[in-house]
PDB file of C-alpha atoms in Angstrom:
ATOM      1  CA  MET A 107      -0.038   0.046  -0.085  1.00 66.00           C
ATOM      2  CA  GLY A 108       1.503   3.318  -1.009  1.00 75.00           C
ATOM      3  CA  TRP A 109       2.184   6.099   1.549  1.00 83.00           C
ATOM      4  CA  THR A 110      -0.725   8.286   0.279  1.00 84.00           C
ATOM      5  CA  PHE A 111      -3.306   5.736   1.319  1.00 84.00           C
ATOM      6  CA  LYS A 112      -1.682   5.480   4.662  1.00 85.00           C
ATOM      7  CA  LEU A 113      -1.511   9.351   5.054  1.00 90.00           C
ATOM      8  CA  HIS A 114      -5.187   9.782   3.903  1.00 86.00           C
ATOM      9  CA  SER A 115      -6.544   7.030   6.199  1.00 88.00           C
ATOM     10  CA  GLY A 116      -4.439   8.389   9.015  1.00 89.00           C
ATOM     11  CA  VAL A 117      -5.937  11.828   8.566  1.00 91.00           C
ATOM     12  CA  ALA A 118      -9.420  10.418   8.321  1.00 91.00           C
ATOM     13  CA  ALA A 119      -9.058   8.176  11.433  1.00 90.00           C
ATOM     14  CA  GLY A 120      -7.410  10.974  13.468  1.00 92.00           C
ATOM     15  CA  LEU A 121     -10.260  13.564  12.658  1.00 91.00           C
ATOM     16  CA  GLY A 122     -12.825  10.748  13.435  1.00 91.00           C
ATOM     17  CA  ALA A 123     -11.194   9.961  16.838  1.00 92.00           C
ATOM     18  CA  THR A 124     -10.813  13.602  17.755  1.00 90.00           C
ATOM     19  CA  LEU A 125     -14.493  14.229  16.828  1.00 90.00           C
ATOM     20  CA  LEU A 126     -15.610  11.301  19.024  1.00 90.00           C
ATOM     21  CA  VAL A 127     -13.310  12.276  21.934  1.00 90.00           C
ATOM     22  CA  LEU A 128     -15.168  15.765  21.743  1.00 87.00           C
ATOM     23  CA  ALA A 129     -18.476  14.102  21.447  1.00 85.00           C
ATOM     24  CA  THR A 130     -17.666  12.198  24.466  1.00 86.00           C
ATOM     25  CA  LEU A 131     -16.718  15.332  26.524  1.00 84.00           C
ATOM     26  CA  THR A 132     -20.089  16.699  26.030  1.00 81.00           C
ATOM     27  CA  TRP A 133     -21.161  14.088  28.786  1.00 78.00           C
ATOM     28  CA  LEU A 134     -19.238  16.009  31.220  1.00 76.00           C
ATOM     29  CA  PRO A 135     -21.072  18.839  33.113  1.00 72.00           C
ATOM     30  CA  GLY A 136     -20.874  22.151  31.203  1.00 67.00           C
ATOM     31  CA  VAL A 137     -20.899  23.084  27.587  1.00 62.00           C
ATOM     32  CA  LEU A 138     -17.838  22.787  25.412  1.00 63.00           C
ATOM     33  CA  PRO A 139     -15.978  25.942  25.071  1.00 64.00           C
ATOM     34  CA  LEU A 140     -16.216  25.920  21.244  1.00 62.00           C
ATOM     35  CA  SER A 141     -19.867  25.350  21.210  1.00 59.00           C
ATOM     36  CA  GLY A 142     -20.774  28.727  19.773  1.00 60.00           C
ATOM     37  CA  ALA A 143     -18.074  28.826  17.221  1.00 64.00           C
ATOM     38  CA  ARG A 144     -19.768  28.612  13.777  1.00 73.00           C
ATOM     39  CA  TRP A 145     -16.354  27.907  12.057  1.00 77.00           C
ATOM     40  CA  LEU A 146     -16.087  24.631  13.927  1.00 77.00           C
ATOM     41  CA  ALA A 147     -19.101  23.192  12.088  1.00 78.00           C
ATOM     42  CA  ALA A 148     -17.925  24.556   8.834  1.00 82.00           C
ATOM     43  CA  GLY A 149     -14.326  23.074   9.308  1.00 85.00           C
ATOM     44  CA  ILE A 150     -15.951  19.897  10.317  1.00 84.00           C
ATOM     45  CA  PHE A 151     -18.074  19.897   7.107  1.00 88.00           C
ATOM     46  CA  VAL A 152     -15.172  20.712   4.681  1.00 90.00           C
ATOM     47  CA  SER A 153     -12.702  18.510   6.046  1.00 88.00           C
ATOM     48  CA  LEU A 154     -15.261  15.544   6.175  1.00 88.00           C
ATOM     49  CA  PHE A 155     -16.472  16.525   2.678  1.00 91.00           C
ATOM     50  CA  LEU A 156     -12.883  16.321   1.252  1.00 89.00           C
ATOM     51  CA  THR A 157     -11.716  13.222   3.133  1.00 89.00           C
ATOM     52  CA  SER A 158     -14.900  11.212   2.251  1.00 88.00           C
ATOM     53  CA  VAL A 159     -15.116  12.450  -1.344  1.00 90.00           C
ATOM     54  CA  SER A 160     -11.549  11.565  -2.093  1.00 89.00           C
ATOM     55  CA  ALA A 161     -12.112   8.138  -0.240  1.00 87.00           C
ATOM     56  CA  LEU A 162     -15.048   7.138  -2.331  1.00 87.00           C
ATOM     57  CA  MET A 163     -13.253   8.135  -5.529  1.00 88.00           C
ATOM     58  CA  ARG A 164     -10.418   5.904  -4.598  1.00 86.00           C
ATOM     59  CA  LEU A 165     -12.680   3.039  -3.764  1.00 82.00           C
ATOM     60  CA  ILE A 166     -14.549   3.679  -7.068  1.00 84.00           C
ATOM     61  CA  LEU A 167     -11.361   3.663  -9.074  1.00 84.00           C
ATOM     62  CA  THR A 168     -10.524   0.008  -7.742  1.00 82.00           C
ATOM     63  CA  GLY A 169     -13.695  -1.194  -9.508  1.00 80.00           C
ATOM     64  CA  ALA A 170     -14.386  -3.754  -6.879  1.00 79.00           C
ATOM     65  CA  ASP A 171     -17.458  -5.013  -5.342  1.00 81.00           C
ATOM     66  CA  LYS A 172     -18.551  -5.117  -1.578  1.00 81.00           C
ATOM     67  CA  GLN A 173     -17.142  -8.507  -1.068  1.00 83.00           C
ATOM     68  CA  ALA A 174     -13.734  -7.662  -2.398  1.00 82.00           C
ATOM     69  CA  ILE A 175     -13.517  -4.464  -0.495  1.00 80.00           C
ATOM     70  CA  TRP A 176     -14.401  -6.485   2.755  1.00 83.00           C
ATOM     71  CA  LEU A 177     -11.859  -8.974   1.969  1.00 82.00           C
ATOM     72  CA  ALA A 178      -9.276  -6.529   1.236  1.00 81.00           C
ATOM     73  CA  PHE A 179     -10.057  -4.836   4.754  1.00 82.00           C
ATOM     74  CA  ARG A 180      -9.775  -8.166   6.302  1.00 83.00           C
ATOM     75  CA  CYS A 181      -6.210  -8.472   4.825  1.00 82.00           C
ATOM     76  CA  LEU A 182      -5.022  -5.450   7.009  1.00 81.00           C
ATOM     77  CA  PRO A 183      -3.090  -6.057  10.118  1.00 84.00           C
ATOM     78  CA  GLY A 184      -5.397  -6.952  13.156  1.00 87.00           C
ATOM     79  CA  LYS A 185      -4.421  -3.930  15.064  1.00 90.00           C
ATOM     80  CA  VAL A 186      -5.616  -1.560  12.342  1.00 86.00           C
ATOM     81  CA  GLN A 187      -9.039  -3.545  11.861  1.00 86.00           C
ATOM     82  CA  MET A 188      -9.303  -3.612  15.828  1.00 91.00           C
ATOM     83  CA  THR A 189      -8.657   0.241  16.153  1.00 90.00           C
ATOM     84  CA  LEU A 190     -11.244   1.186  13.462  1.00 88.00           C
ATOM     85  CA  GLY A 191     -13.838  -1.298  14.774  1.00 89.00           C
ATOM     86  CA  VAL A 192     -13.263  -0.026  18.285  1.00 92.00           C
ATOM     87  CA  LEU A 193     -13.682   3.559  17.080  1.00 92.00           C
ATOM     88  CA  ALA A 194     -16.789   2.976  15.046  1.00 89.00           C
ATOM     89  CA  LEU A 195     -18.382   1.032  17.796  1.00 92.00           C
ATOM     90  CA  TRP A 196     -17.607   3.976  20.164  1.00 92.00           C
ATOM     91  CA  GLY A 197     -19.225   6.334  17.621  1.00 89.00           C
ATOM     92  CA  VAL A 198     -22.331   4.147  17.226  1.00 89.00           C
ATOM     93  CA  VAL A 199     -22.643   3.735  21.086  1.00 90.00           C
ATOM     94  CA  LEU A 200     -22.426   7.572  21.368  1.00 87.00           C
ATOM     95  CA  LEU A 201     -25.075   8.166  18.877  1.00 84.00           C
ATOM     96  CA  VAL A 202     -27.520   5.438  20.212  1.00 85.00           C
ATOM     97  CA  PHE A 203     -27.088   7.014  23.946  1.00 82.00           C
ATOM     98  CA  SER A 204     -27.324  10.375  22.648  1.00 77.00           C
ATOM     99  CA  LYS A 205     -30.830   9.560  20.664  1.00 73.00           C
ATOM    100  CA  ALA A 206     -32.014   7.540  23.748  1.00 70.00           C
ATOM    101  CA  THR A 207     -31.575  10.413  26.227  1.00 68.00           C
ATOM    102  CA  GLU A 208     -32.141  13.384  23.883  1.00 65.00           C
ATOM    103  CA  GLY A 209     -36.066  13.386  23.950  1.00 70.00           C
ATOM    104  CA  ASN A 210     -37.817  15.457  21.460  1.00 74.00           C
ATOM    105  CA  LEU A 211     -36.160  18.753  21.882  1.00 73.00           C
ATOM    106  CA  GLN A 212     -33.466  20.200  19.523  1.00 70.00           C
ATOM    107  CA  ALA A 213     -32.019  23.418  18.271  1.00 75.00           C
ATOM    108  CA  ALA A 214     -31.939  25.246  21.710  1.00 69.00           C
ATOM    109  CA  GLU A 215     -31.369  29.077  21.600  1.00 72.00           C
ATOM    110  CA  VAL A 216     -31.842  32.164  23.651  1.00 77.00           C
ATOM    111  CA  ARG A 217     -34.722  34.540  22.346  1.00 77.00           C
ATOM    112  CA  ASP A 218     -35.601  37.758  24.146  1.00 80.00           C
ATOM    113  CA  GLY A 219     -33.969  36.527  27.287  1.00 79.00           C
ATOM    114  CA  ARG A 220     -35.988  33.226  27.287  1.00 78.00           C
ATOM    115  CA  TYR A 221     -34.793  29.829  26.578  1.00 80.00           C
ATOM    116  CA  VAL A 222     -36.539  28.100  23.531  1.00 81.00           C
ATOM    117  CA  ALA A 223     -36.167  24.791  21.663  1.00 79.00           C
ATOM    118  CA  PHE A 224     -37.756  23.156  18.780  1.00 78.00           C
ATOM    119  CA  ASP A 225     -40.075  20.377  19.842  1.00 77.00           C
ATOM    120  CA  THR A 226     -40.347  17.617  17.521  1.00 75.00           C
ATOM    121  CA  THR A 227     -43.085  15.591  19.334  1.00 73.00           C
ATOM    122  CA  PRO A 228     -45.744  14.248  16.711  1.00 76.00           C
ATOM    123  CA  TYR A 229     -48.774  16.512  16.384  1.00 76.00           C
ATOM    124  CA  ALA A 230     -47.193  19.125  18.678  1.00 71.00           C
ATOM    125  CA  ARG A 231     -44.224  20.378  16.516  1.00 75.00           C
ATOM    126  CA  GLY A 232     -43.180  23.962  17.202  1.00 75.00           C
ATOM    127  CA  THR A 233     -41.042  26.212  19.504  1.00 74.00           C
ATOM    128  CA  VAL A 234     -41.424  25.631  23.177  1.00 74.00           C
ATOM    129  CA  GLU A 235     -40.141  27.581  26.247  1.00 75.00           C
ATOM    130  CA  ILE A 236     -37.718  25.557  28.454  1.00 77.00           C
ATOM    131  CA  SER A 237     -35.751  25.996  31.565  1.00 77.00           C
ATOM    132  CA  GLN A 238     -31.961  26.926  31.547  1.00 75.00           C
ATOM    133  CA  SER A 239     -31.047  23.387  32.838  1.00 73.00           C
ATOM    134  CA  ARG A 240     -32.899  21.764  30.030  1.00 76.00           C
ATOM    135  CA  TYR A 241     -31.523  24.349  27.645  1.00 74.00           C
ATOM    136  CA  GLN A 242     -27.924  23.084  28.606  1.00 75.00           C
ATOM    137  CA  ASP A 243     -29.030  19.593  27.984  1.00 75.00           C
ATOM    138  CA  VAL A 244     -30.388  20.173  24.739  1.00 74.00           C
ATOM    139  CA  LEU A 245     -27.266  22.198  23.743  1.00 75.00           C
ATOM    140  CA  GLU A 246     -25.032  19.269  24.899  1.00 77.00           C
ATOM    141  CA  SER A 247     -27.192  16.674  22.939  1.00 77.00           C
ATOM    142  CA  ASP A 248     -27.042  18.732  19.800  1.00 77.00           C
ATOM    143  CA  GLN A 249     -23.210  19.204  20.235  1.00 80.00           C
ATOM    144  CA  ARG A 250     -22.884  15.282  20.812  1.00 81.00           C
ATOM    145  CA  THR A 251     -24.728  14.727  17.679  1.00 80.00           C
ATOM    146  CA  MET A 252     -22.990  17.098  15.642  1.00 82.00           C
ATOM    147  CA  LEU A 253     -19.537  15.818  16.526  1.00 85.00           C
ATOM    148  CA  ALA A 254     -20.316  11.988  16.579  1.00 86.00           C
ATOM    149  CA  ILE A 255     -21.943  11.665  13.195  1.00 88.00           C
ATOM    150  CA  PRO A 256     -19.042  13.295  11.153  1.00 90.00           C
ATOM    151  CA  GLY A 257     -16.823  11.330  13.466  1.00 90.00           C
ATOM    152  CA  VAL A 258     -18.301   7.965  12.478  1.00 91.00           C
ATOM    153  CA  LEU A 259     -18.367   9.210   8.768  1.00 91.00           C
ATOM    154  CA  SER A 260     -14.547  10.009   8.934  1.00 92.00           C
ATOM    155  CA  LEU A 261     -13.881   6.446  10.423  1.00 91.00           C
ATOM    156  CA  SER A 262     -15.723   5.169   7.362  1.00 90.00           C
ATOM    157  CA  ALA A 263     -13.632   7.207   4.994  1.00 91.00           C
ATOM    158  CA  ALA A 264     -10.496   5.682   6.726  1.00 91.00           C
ATOM    159  CA  TYR A 265     -12.011   2.115   6.127  1.00 89.00           C
ATOM    160  CA  ALA A 266     -12.585   3.052   2.402  1.00 88.00           C
ATOM    161  CA  VAL A 267      -9.019   4.335   2.002  1.00 90.00           C
ATOM    162  CA  LEU A 268      -7.366   1.333   3.561  1.00 88.00           C
ATOM    163  CA  ALA A 269      -9.555  -1.089   1.573  1.00 86.00           C
ATOM    164  CA  ALA A 270      -8.756   0.610  -1.828  1.00 86.00           C
ATOM    165  CA  GLY A 271      -5.094   0.739  -0.725  1.00 85.00           C
ATOM    166  CA  GLU A 272      -4.931  -2.854  -0.152  1.00 84.00           C
ATOM    167  CA  LEU A 273      -6.846  -3.610  -3.244  1.00 80.00           C
ATOM    168  CA  ARG A 274      -4.300  -1.412  -5.323  1.00 81.00           C
ATOM    169  CA  ARG A 275      -1.651  -3.406  -3.657  1.00 77.00           C
ATOM    170  CA  ALA A 276      -3.023  -6.670  -4.422  1.00 73.00           C
ATOM    171  CA  ASP A 277      -3.727  -5.751  -7.964  1.00 69.00           C
ATOM    172  CA  GLY A 278      -0.134  -4.586  -8.376  1.00 68.00           C
ATOM    173  CA  ALA A 279       1.075  -7.987  -7.036  1.00 63.00           C
ATOM    174  CA  VAL A 280      -0.870  -9.997  -9.598  1.00 59.00           C
ATOM    175  CA  VAL A 281       0.978 -11.275 -12.582  1.00 60.00           C
ATOM    176  CA  PRO A 282      -0.915 -11.116 -15.810  1.00 64.00           C
ATOM    177  CA  SER A 283      -1.382 -14.575 -17.354  1.00 65.00           C
ATOM    178  CA  ASP A 284       0.340 -13.687 -20.699  1.00 64.00           C
ATOM    179  CA  VAL A 285       3.480 -12.861 -19.178  1.00 57.00           C
ATOM    180  CA  ARG A 286       5.634 -16.014 -18.552  1.00 55.00           C
TER     181      ARG A 286
END
């Protein structure tokens, strides 16, 4: 596997792990310091878009089917497989627990000195007034989701790049039948 595949997957896995650590930190009391930064969401989106699209292009260029991609990933060292698997499982668990404890409120904000959030309860959708403690809970839940989903997607990009690199390495090792 070439060094560009290793670098690309390392960047994607590092980004995913960082986002999952930040998502985990939202379980601690208080709001993350960067919660109000609009540039954070934009930076996450841009970096996720660039790593994911290039990972998908690398995977598409191999021309392999799902089974070959899975077999290529299984050819990687066990530590790499386990690390990506544990990180992906961590992200999925974060998302499941976040959704289970979230309730029906999202997009909390302060309007005219009052705390409001959007209620997604069926047949009662709309903006509702909430307490300050509930406001903090909704903010943390929104942050957790905003960080965990891109984290899992970045780990998926790392998986795709590693599988594409392994497929490329395997294709390069095959000797054509007409050369003897």
